[in-house]
PDB file of C-alpha atoms in Angstrom:
ATOM      1  CA  ASP A  40       0.136   0.341  -0.014  1.00 70.00           C
ATOM      2  CA  GLN A  41       1.919   2.903  -1.152  1.00 84.00           C
ATOM      3  CA  GLN A  42       0.614   6.008   0.594  1.00 93.00           C
ATOM      4  CA  VAL A  43       3.070   8.246  -1.147  1.00 95.00           C
ATOM      5  CA  LYS A  44       3.794   7.950  -4.860  1.00 95.00           C
ATOM      6  CA  GLN A  45       6.515   9.311  -7.293  1.00 96.00           C
ATOM      7  CA  ASN A  46       5.509   7.863 -10.633  1.00 92.00           C
ATOM      8  CA  SER A  47       8.484   9.237 -12.325  1.00 95.00           C
ATOM      9  CA  PRO A  48      11.549   7.359 -11.611  1.00 94.00           C
ATOM     10  CA  SER A  49      13.810   9.355 -13.588  1.00 97.00           C
ATOM     11  CA  LEU A  50      14.002  12.873 -15.075  1.00 97.00           C
ATOM     12  CA  SER A  51      16.355  14.632 -17.225  1.00 98.00           C
ATOM     13  CA  VAL A  52      16.485  18.340 -17.474  1.00 98.00           C
ATOM     14  CA  GLN A  53      19.135  20.853 -19.351  1.00 98.00           C
ATOM     15  CA  GLU A  54      20.891  22.890 -16.850  1.00 97.00           C
ATOM     16  CA  GLY A  55      19.182  26.564 -16.500  1.00 97.00           C
ATOM     17  CA  ARG A  56      15.963  25.278 -17.092  1.00 98.00           C
ATOM     18  CA  ILE A  57      13.222  24.060 -14.811  1.00 98.00           C
ATOM     19  CA  SER A  58      13.126  20.789 -13.025  1.00 98.00           C
ATOM     20  CA  ILE A  59       9.682  19.786 -11.916  1.00 98.00           C
ATOM     21  CA  LEU A  60       9.245  16.759  -9.652  1.00 98.00           C
ATOM     22  CA  ASN A  61       6.217  15.277  -8.572  1.00 98.00           C
ATOM     23  CA  CYS A  62       4.509  13.432  -5.520  1.00 98.00           C
ATOM     24  CA  ASP A  63       1.203  12.133  -5.065  1.00 97.00           C
ATOM     25  CA  TYR A  64      -0.322  10.987  -1.676  1.00 97.00           C
ATOM     26  CA  THR A  65      -3.454   8.950  -0.761  1.00 96.00           C
ATOM     27  CA  ASN A  66      -3.768   9.439   3.112  1.00 93.00           C
ATOM     28  CA  SER A  67      -5.907  12.637   3.533  1.00 93.00           C
ATOM     29  CA  MET A  68      -4.561  12.484   7.149  1.00 91.00           C
ATOM     30  CA  PHE A  69      -1.313  13.645   6.000  1.00 92.00           C
ATOM     31  CA  ASP A  70      -0.506  17.440   6.703  1.00 91.00           C
ATOM     32  CA  TYR A  71       3.138  17.751   6.597  1.00 92.00           C
ATOM     33  CA  PHE A  72       5.469  17.404   3.472  1.00 94.00           C
ATOM     34  CA  LEU A  73       8.885  17.244   2.964  1.00 94.00           C
ATOM     35  CA  TRP A  74      11.499  16.699   0.086  1.00 97.00           C
ATOM     36  CA  TYR A  75      14.710  14.877   0.629  1.00 97.00           C
ATOM     37  CA  LYS A  76      17.787  14.799  -1.660  1.00 97.00           C
ATOM     38  CA  LYS A  77      20.504  11.975  -1.735  1.00 96.00           C
ATOM     39  CA  TYR A  78      23.452  11.562  -3.424  1.00 96.00           C
ATOM     40  CA  PRO A  79      24.918   8.192  -4.080  1.00 93.00           C
ATOM     41  CA  ALA A  80      26.246   6.306  -1.198  1.00 90.00           C
ATOM     42  CA  GLU A  81      24.952   9.342   1.217  1.00 94.00           C
ATOM     43  CA  GLY A  82      21.912   9.574   3.202  1.00 95.00           C
ATOM     44  CA  PRO A  83      19.015  11.658   2.590  1.00 96.00           C
ATOM     45  CA  THR A  84      19.303  15.231   3.395  1.00 96.00           C
ATOM     46  CA  PHE A  85      16.395  17.551   4.105  1.00 95.00           C
ATOM     47  CA  LEU A  86      15.780  19.839   1.293  1.00 97.00           C
ATOM     48  CA  ILE A  87      12.269  21.506   1.993  1.00 96.00           C
ATOM     49  CA  SER A  88       9.189  21.000   3.717  1.00 94.00           C
ATOM     50  CA  ILE A  89       5.562  22.477   3.711  1.00 94.00           C
ATOM     51  CA  SER A  90       2.445  22.143   5.983  1.00 92.00           C
ATOM     52  CA  SER A  91      -0.986  21.739   4.844  1.00 92.00           C
ATOM     53  CA  ILE A  92      -2.080  25.241   5.791  1.00 93.00           C
ATOM     54  CA  LYS A  93       0.142  26.589   2.978  1.00 95.00           C
ATOM     55  CA  ASP A  94       0.306  26.125  -0.738  1.00 96.00           C
ATOM     56  CA  LYS A  95       3.594  26.999  -1.514  1.00 98.00           C
ATOM     57  CA  ASN A  96       6.959  27.130   0.167  1.00 97.00           C
ATOM     58  CA  GLU A  97       9.863  28.848  -1.233  1.00 98.00           C
ATOM     59  CA  ASP A  98      13.368  28.678  -0.490  1.00 96.00           C
ATOM     60  CA  GLY A  99      16.219  30.112  -2.848  1.00 97.00           C
ATOM     61  CA  ARG A 100      15.997  28.094  -6.102  1.00 98.00           C
ATOM     62  CA  PHE A 101      13.632  25.550  -4.376  1.00 98.00           C
ATOM     63  CA  THR A 102       9.828  25.820  -4.213  1.00 98.00           C
ATOM     64  CA  VAL A 103       7.137  23.139  -3.239  1.00 98.00           C
ATOM     65  CA  PHE A 104       3.380  23.618  -4.250  1.00 98.00           C
ATOM     66  CA  LEU A 105       0.850  21.698  -2.328  1.00 98.00           C
ATOM     67  CA  ASN A 106      -2.278  21.099  -3.995  1.00 97.00           C
ATOM     68  CA  LYS A 107      -4.607  19.453  -1.111  1.00 95.00           C
ATOM     69  CA  SER A 108      -7.553  18.656  -3.154  1.00 95.00           C
ATOM     70  CA  ALA A 109      -5.676  16.817  -5.474  1.00 97.00           C
ATOM     71  CA  LYS A 110      -3.244  15.196  -3.172  1.00 97.00           C
ATOM     72  CA  HIS A 111      -0.579  16.339  -5.146  1.00 97.00           C
ATOM     73  CA  LEU A 112       2.860  18.204  -4.099  1.00 97.00           C
ATOM     74  CA  SER A 113       5.536  19.198  -6.444  1.00 98.00           C
ATOM     75  CA  LEU A 114       8.837  20.401  -5.915  1.00 98.00           C
ATOM     76  CA  HIS A 115      10.337  23.188  -8.748  1.00 98.00           C
ATOM     77  CA  ILE A 116      14.156  23.848  -8.929  1.00 98.00           C
ATOM     78  CA  VAL A 117      14.922  27.039 -10.838  1.00 97.00           C
ATOM     79  CA  PRO A 118      17.204  27.089 -12.459  1.00 98.00           C
ATOM     80  CA  SER A 119      18.725  23.742 -12.460  1.00 98.00           C
ATOM     81  CA  GLN A 120      22.136  23.110 -11.893  1.00 97.00           C
ATOM     82  CA  PRO A 121      24.254  19.955 -12.386  1.00 96.00           C
ATOM     83  CA  GLY A 122      25.045  19.782  -8.828  1.00 96.00           C
ATOM     84  CA  ASP A 123      21.269  19.208  -8.338  1.00 98.00           C
ATOM     85  CA  SER A 124      21.739  15.787 -10.122  1.00 98.00           C
ATOM     86  CA  ALA A 125      20.275  13.248  -7.221  1.00 98.00           C
ATOM     87  CA  VAL A 126      17.613  11.136  -6.080  1.00 97.00           C
ATOM     88  CA  TYR A 127      14.724  13.424  -4.558  1.00 98.00           C
ATOM     89  CA  PHE A 128      12.626  11.737  -2.123  1.00 97.00           C
ATOM     90  CA  CYS A 129       8.836  13.039  -1.278  1.00 96.00           C
ATOM     91  CA  ALA A 130       7.837  12.438   2.558  1.00 94.00           C
ATOM     92  CA  ALA A 131       4.559  12.896   4.487  1.00 93.00           C
ATOM     93  CA  SER A 132       3.206  12.344   7.925  1.00 90.00           C
ATOM     94  CA  PRO A 133       0.477  12.966   9.918  1.00 88.00           C
ATOM     95  CA  SER A 134       0.128  15.628  12.594  1.00 76.00           C
ATOM     96  CA  GLY A 135       3.734  16.727  11.320  1.00 67.00           C
ATOM     97  CA  SER A 136       4.857  13.739  13.288  1.00 75.00           C
ATOM     98  CA  ALA A 137       8.560  12.933  12.423  1.00 71.00           C
ATOM     99  CA  ARG A 138       7.813   9.219  13.781  1.00 74.00           C
ATOM    100  CA  GLN A 139       5.430   8.561  11.182  1.00 82.00           C
ATOM    101  CA  LEU A 140       7.092   9.753   8.252  1.00 88.00           C
ATOM    102  CA  THR A 141       6.034   7.791   5.092  1.00 91.00           C
ATOM    103  CA  PHE A 142       8.394   8.021   2.011  1.00 93.00           C
ATOM    104  CA  GLY A 143       7.936   7.938  -1.678  1.00 94.00           C
ATOM    105  CA  SER A 144      10.382   5.722  -3.929  1.00 94.00           C
ATOM    106  CA  GLY A 145      12.345   8.772  -5.214  1.00 95.00           C
ATOM    107  CA  THR A 146      12.940  10.306  -8.800  1.00 97.00           C
ATOM    108  CA  GLN A 147      16.137  10.238  -9.796  1.00 97.00           C
ATOM    109  CA  LEU A 148      16.953  13.869 -11.455  1.00 98.00           C
ATOM    110  CA  THR A 149      19.850  14.347 -13.911  1.00 98.00           C
ATOM    111  CA  VAL A 150      20.811  17.809 -14.881  1.00 98.00           C
ATOM    112  CA  LEU A 151      22.702  17.966 -18.066  1.00 96.00           C
ATOM    113  CA  PRO A 152      25.402  20.631 -18.480  1.00 91.00           C
TER     114      PRO A 152
ATOM    115  CA  ASP B 637      32.704  16.397  11.845  1.00 63.00           C
ATOM    116  CA  THR B 638      30.343  13.614  10.540  1.00 68.00           C
ATOM    117  CA  ALA B 639      26.455  14.390  11.894  1.00 91.00           C
ATOM    118  CA  VAL B 640      25.259  11.107  11.872  1.00 96.00           C
ATOM    119  CA  SER B 641      27.591   8.149  11.174  1.00 96.00           C
ATOM    120  CA  GLN B 642      26.757   4.504  11.158  1.00 96.00           C
ATOM    121  CA  THR B 643      29.137   1.367  10.581  1.00 96.00           C
ATOM    122  CA  PRO B 644      29.867  -0.535   8.940  1.00 97.00           C
ATOM    123  CA  LYS B 645      29.225   0.932   5.421  1.00 96.00           C
ATOM    124  CA  TYR B 646      29.274  -2.516   3.974  1.00 97.00           C
ATOM    125  CA  LEU B 647      28.166  -5.779   5.844  1.00 97.00           C
ATOM    126  CA  VAL B 648      28.103  -9.242   4.073  1.00 97.00           C
ATOM    127  CA  THR B 649      27.142 -12.063   6.236  1.00 97.00           C
ATOM    128  CA  GLN B 650      25.537 -15.587   5.941  1.00 97.00           C
ATOM    129  CA  MET B 651      21.970 -16.543   6.528  1.00 97.00           C
ATOM    130  CA  GLY B 652      21.495 -17.625  10.238  1.00 97.00           C
ATOM    131  CA  ASN B 653      24.216 -15.197  11.494  1.00 97.00           C
ATOM    132  CA  ASP B 654      23.831 -12.552  13.882  1.00 98.00           C
ATOM    133  CA  LYS B 655      24.938  -9.042  13.254  1.00 97.00           C
ATOM    134  CA  SER B 656      25.322  -5.480  14.683  1.00 97.00           C
ATOM    135  CA  ILE B 657      24.905  -1.883  12.960  1.00 98.00           C
ATOM    136  CA  LYS B 658      26.189   0.937  15.214  1.00 97.00           C
ATOM    137  CA  CYS B 659      24.857   4.521  14.971  1.00 97.00           C
ATOM    138  CA  GLU B 660      26.016   7.369  16.581  1.00 97.00           C
ATOM    139  CA  GLN B 661      24.985  10.959  16.294  1.00 96.00           C
ATOM    140  CA  ASN B 662      26.726  14.107  17.520  1.00 95.00           C
ATOM    141  CA  LEU B 663      23.874  16.452  17.346  1.00 94.00           C
ATOM    142  CA  GLY B 664      22.478  16.596  20.349  1.00 92.00           C
ATOM    143  CA  HIS B 665      19.392  15.163  19.095  1.00 91.00           C
ATOM    144  CA  ASP B 666      16.985  13.351  21.365  1.00 89.00           C
ATOM    145  CA  THR B 667      15.431  10.861  18.808  1.00 90.00           C
ATOM    146  CA  MET B 668      16.893   8.561  16.574  1.00 93.00           C
ATOM    147  CA  TYR B 669      15.399   6.095  14.021  1.00 93.00           C
ATOM    148  CA  TRP B 670      16.242   3.235  11.850  1.00 95.00           C
ATOM    149  CA  TYR B 671      14.895   3.058   8.330  1.00 95.00           C
ATOM    150  CA  LYS B 672      15.048   0.156   5.668  1.00 95.00           C
ATOM    151  CA  GLN B 673      15.568   1.094   2.125  1.00 94.00           C
ATOM    152  CA  ASP B 674      14.119  -2.153   0.393  1.00 87.00           C
ATOM    153  CA  SER B 675      14.569  -3.081  -3.341  1.00 84.00           C
ATOM    154  CA  LYS B 676      12.024  -1.259  -4.422  1.00 82.00           C
ATOM    155  CA  LYS B 677      13.886   2.042  -3.004  1.00 85.00           C
ATOM    156  CA  PHE B 678      11.046   2.859  -0.607  1.00 89.00           C
ATOM    157  CA  LEU B 679      12.509   4.098   2.889  1.00 92.00           C
ATOM    158  CA  LYS B 680      10.562   2.171   5.604  1.00 92.00           C
ATOM    159  CA  ILE B 681      10.774   3.287   8.947  1.00 91.00           C
ATOM    160  CA  MET B 682      11.484   0.272  11.476  1.00 92.00           C
ATOM    161  CA  PHE B 683      11.993   1.916  14.812  1.00 90.00           C
ATOM    162  CA  SER B 684      11.864   5.602  16.574  1.00 89.00           C
ATOM    163  CA  TYR B 685      13.355   5.885  19.974  1.00 90.00           C
ATOM    164  CA  ASN B 686      14.116   8.651  22.466  1.00 82.00           C
ATOM    165  CA  ASN B 687      14.902   8.302  26.211  1.00 71.00           C
ATOM    166  CA  LYS B 688      11.412   7.769  26.854  1.00 70.00           C
ATOM    167  CA  GLU B 689       9.675   5.814  24.488  1.00 80.00           C
ATOM    168  CA  LEU B 690      10.653   2.910  21.831  1.00 83.00           C
ATOM    169  CA  ILE B 691       8.136   2.805  18.794  1.00 79.00           C
ATOM    170  CA  ILE B 692       8.379  -0.247  16.760  1.00 76.00           C
ATOM    171  CA  ASN B 693       6.897  -0.668  13.504  1.00 82.00           C
ATOM    172  CA  GLU B 694       4.605  -3.533  13.533  1.00 76.00           C
ATOM    173  CA  THR B 695       5.706  -5.201  10.518  1.00 86.00           C
ATOM    174  CA  VAL B 696       9.499  -5.260  11.564  1.00 90.00           C
ATOM    175  CA  PRO B 697      10.226  -9.093  12.668  1.00 92.00           C
ATOM    176  CA  ASN B 698      11.330  -9.314  16.333  1.00 92.00           C
ATOM    177  CA  ARG B 699      14.656 -10.529  15.064  1.00 96.00           C
ATOM    178  CA  PHE B 700      15.258  -6.992  14.961  1.00 95.00           C
ATOM    179  CA  SER B 701      15.959  -5.088  17.877  1.00 93.00           C
ATOM    180  CA  PRO B 702      17.225  -1.371  18.827  1.00 92.00           C
ATOM    181  CA  LYS B 703      19.840  -0.895  21.705  1.00 90.00           C
ATOM    182  CA  SER B 704      20.401   2.392  22.969  1.00 89.00           C
ATOM    183  CA  PRO B 705      23.368   2.623  25.508  1.00 88.00           C
ATOM    184  CA  ASP B 706      23.042   6.312  25.687  1.00 88.00           C
ATOM    185  CA  LYS B 707      21.197   9.250  23.856  1.00 87.00           C
ATOM    186  CA  ALA B 708      23.647   9.619  21.328  1.00 92.00           C
ATOM    187  CA  HIS B 709      23.880   5.959  20.045  1.00 93.00           C
ATOM    188  CA  LEU B 710      20.974   3.468  18.747  1.00 94.00           C
ATOM    189  CA  ASN B 711      22.396   0.616  17.279  1.00 95.00           C
ATOM    190  CA  LEU B 712      20.223  -2.059  15.392  1.00 96.00           C
ATOM    191  CA  HIS B 713      21.001  -5.866  16.398  1.00 96.00           C
ATOM    192  CA  ILE B 714      19.620  -8.453  13.956  1.00 97.00           C
ATOM    193  CA  ASN B 715      19.416 -12.181  15.001  1.00 97.00           C
ATOM    194  CA  SER B 716      18.852 -15.140  12.542  1.00 97.00           C
ATOM    195  CA  LEU B 717      19.761 -13.206   9.478  1.00 97.00           C
ATOM    196  CA  GLU B 718      17.497 -14.241   6.397  1.00 97.00           C
ATOM    197  CA  LEU B 719      17.889 -13.647   2.391  1.00 96.00           C
ATOM    198  CA  GLY B 720      15.490 -10.919   2.821  1.00 94.00           C
ATOM    199  CA  ASP B 721      17.057  -8.852   5.228  1.00 96.00           C
ATOM    200  CA  SER B 722      19.213  -7.863   2.596  1.00 96.00           C
ATOM    201  CA  ALA B 723      18.890  -3.999   2.361  1.00 96.00           C
ATOM    202  CA  VAL B 724      20.282  -0.699   2.868  1.00 97.00           C
ATOM    203  CA  TYR B 725      20.007   0.381   6.606  1.00 97.00           C
ATOM    204  CA  PHE B 726      19.550   4.043   7.508  1.00 97.00           C
ATOM    205  CA  CYS B 727      20.079   5.575  10.988  1.00 97.00           C
ATOM    206  CA  ALA B 728      18.921   8.998  11.326  1.00 95.00           C
ATOM    207  CA  SER B 729      18.030  11.501  14.022  1.00 94.00           C
ATOM    208  CA  SER B 730      15.946  14.508  15.054  1.00 90.00           C
ATOM    209  CA  GLN B 731      15.399  16.954  18.001  1.00 87.00           C
ATOM    210  CA  GLY B 732      11.958  16.287  19.072  1.00 77.00           C
ATOM    211  CA  ALA B 733       9.694  14.357  16.700  1.00 71.00           C
ATOM    212  CA  GLY B 734       7.288  17.431  15.572  1.00 70.00           C
ATOM    213  CA  SER B 735       7.009  18.768  12.517  1.00 64.00           C
ATOM    214  CA  GLY B 736       9.962  21.226  12.818  1.00 67.00           C
ATOM    215  CA  SER B 737      12.250  18.347  13.253  1.00 80.00           C
ATOM    216  CA  PRO B 738      13.673  17.153   9.751  1.00 87.00           C
ATOM    217  CA  LEU B 739      15.490  13.866   9.891  1.00 92.00           C
ATOM    218  CA  HIS B 740      19.573  14.097   9.701  1.00 94.00           C
ATOM    219  CA  PHE B 741      20.489  10.676   8.204  1.00 96.00           C
ATOM    220  CA  GLY B 742      23.627   8.649   8.156  1.00 97.00           C
ATOM    221  CA  ASN B 743      25.085   7.297   5.064  1.00 96.00           C
ATOM    222  CA  GLY B 744      23.788   3.858   5.267  1.00 97.00           C
ATOM    223  CA  THR B 745      24.616   0.557   5.777  1.00 97.00           C
ATOM    224  CA  ARG B 746      24.677  -2.051   2.972  1.00 96.00           C
ATOM    225  CA  LEU B 747      23.474  -5.280   4.211  1.00 97.00           C
ATOM    226  CA  THR B 748      23.945  -8.489   1.925  1.00 97.00           C
ATOM    227  CA  VAL B 749      23.039 -11.569   3.210  1.00 97.00           C
ATOM    228  CA  THR B 750      24.107 -14.920   1.341  1.00 96.00           C
TER     229      THR B 750
END
């Protein structure tokens, strides 16, 4: 039962262009959402988060959008840089509990120079 | 100055053996976790622990047990290893367990059971 789905296992984007990574969830109890970035042979690192009371959160080149009615969130990276090439995991939790984080399976982003 | 460190990085062992993976965090966090990344790349929580409470994911076999000698360490013991235990195991920590507490992960331990 995949409550958090990242349907695109991979995405390639040209340097300088926008990268859009998508995530869908099924559990209506989820109210806090996070994106993690993972390089090979390293652990995931926290990137950006959003709570369900917002529909957008921005941090530098990274913006997360939340569409609660569609149970969909997306991560926009503008402009994309080769160093952004990594696996991006979407995660969600109910009541903002870090103990109940559910992760998606990740999207491999490749930014081409 | 690694924040969350786990050892070993690779572990190859035979079925039936008992093994441990160690985890230490120097962030002063009060909550630690073990995650398993399965063959489909999903990260699934196994345990979360602070000095007051251990929460176990009910799907985790009781062959897996966390041991915390102190607040900075949460080791993972696995008894009677099975082929299906092969995976990458990640330790993580956070300060508290609320929404303002993103997880800090170690670099993972790749366990291969032959």
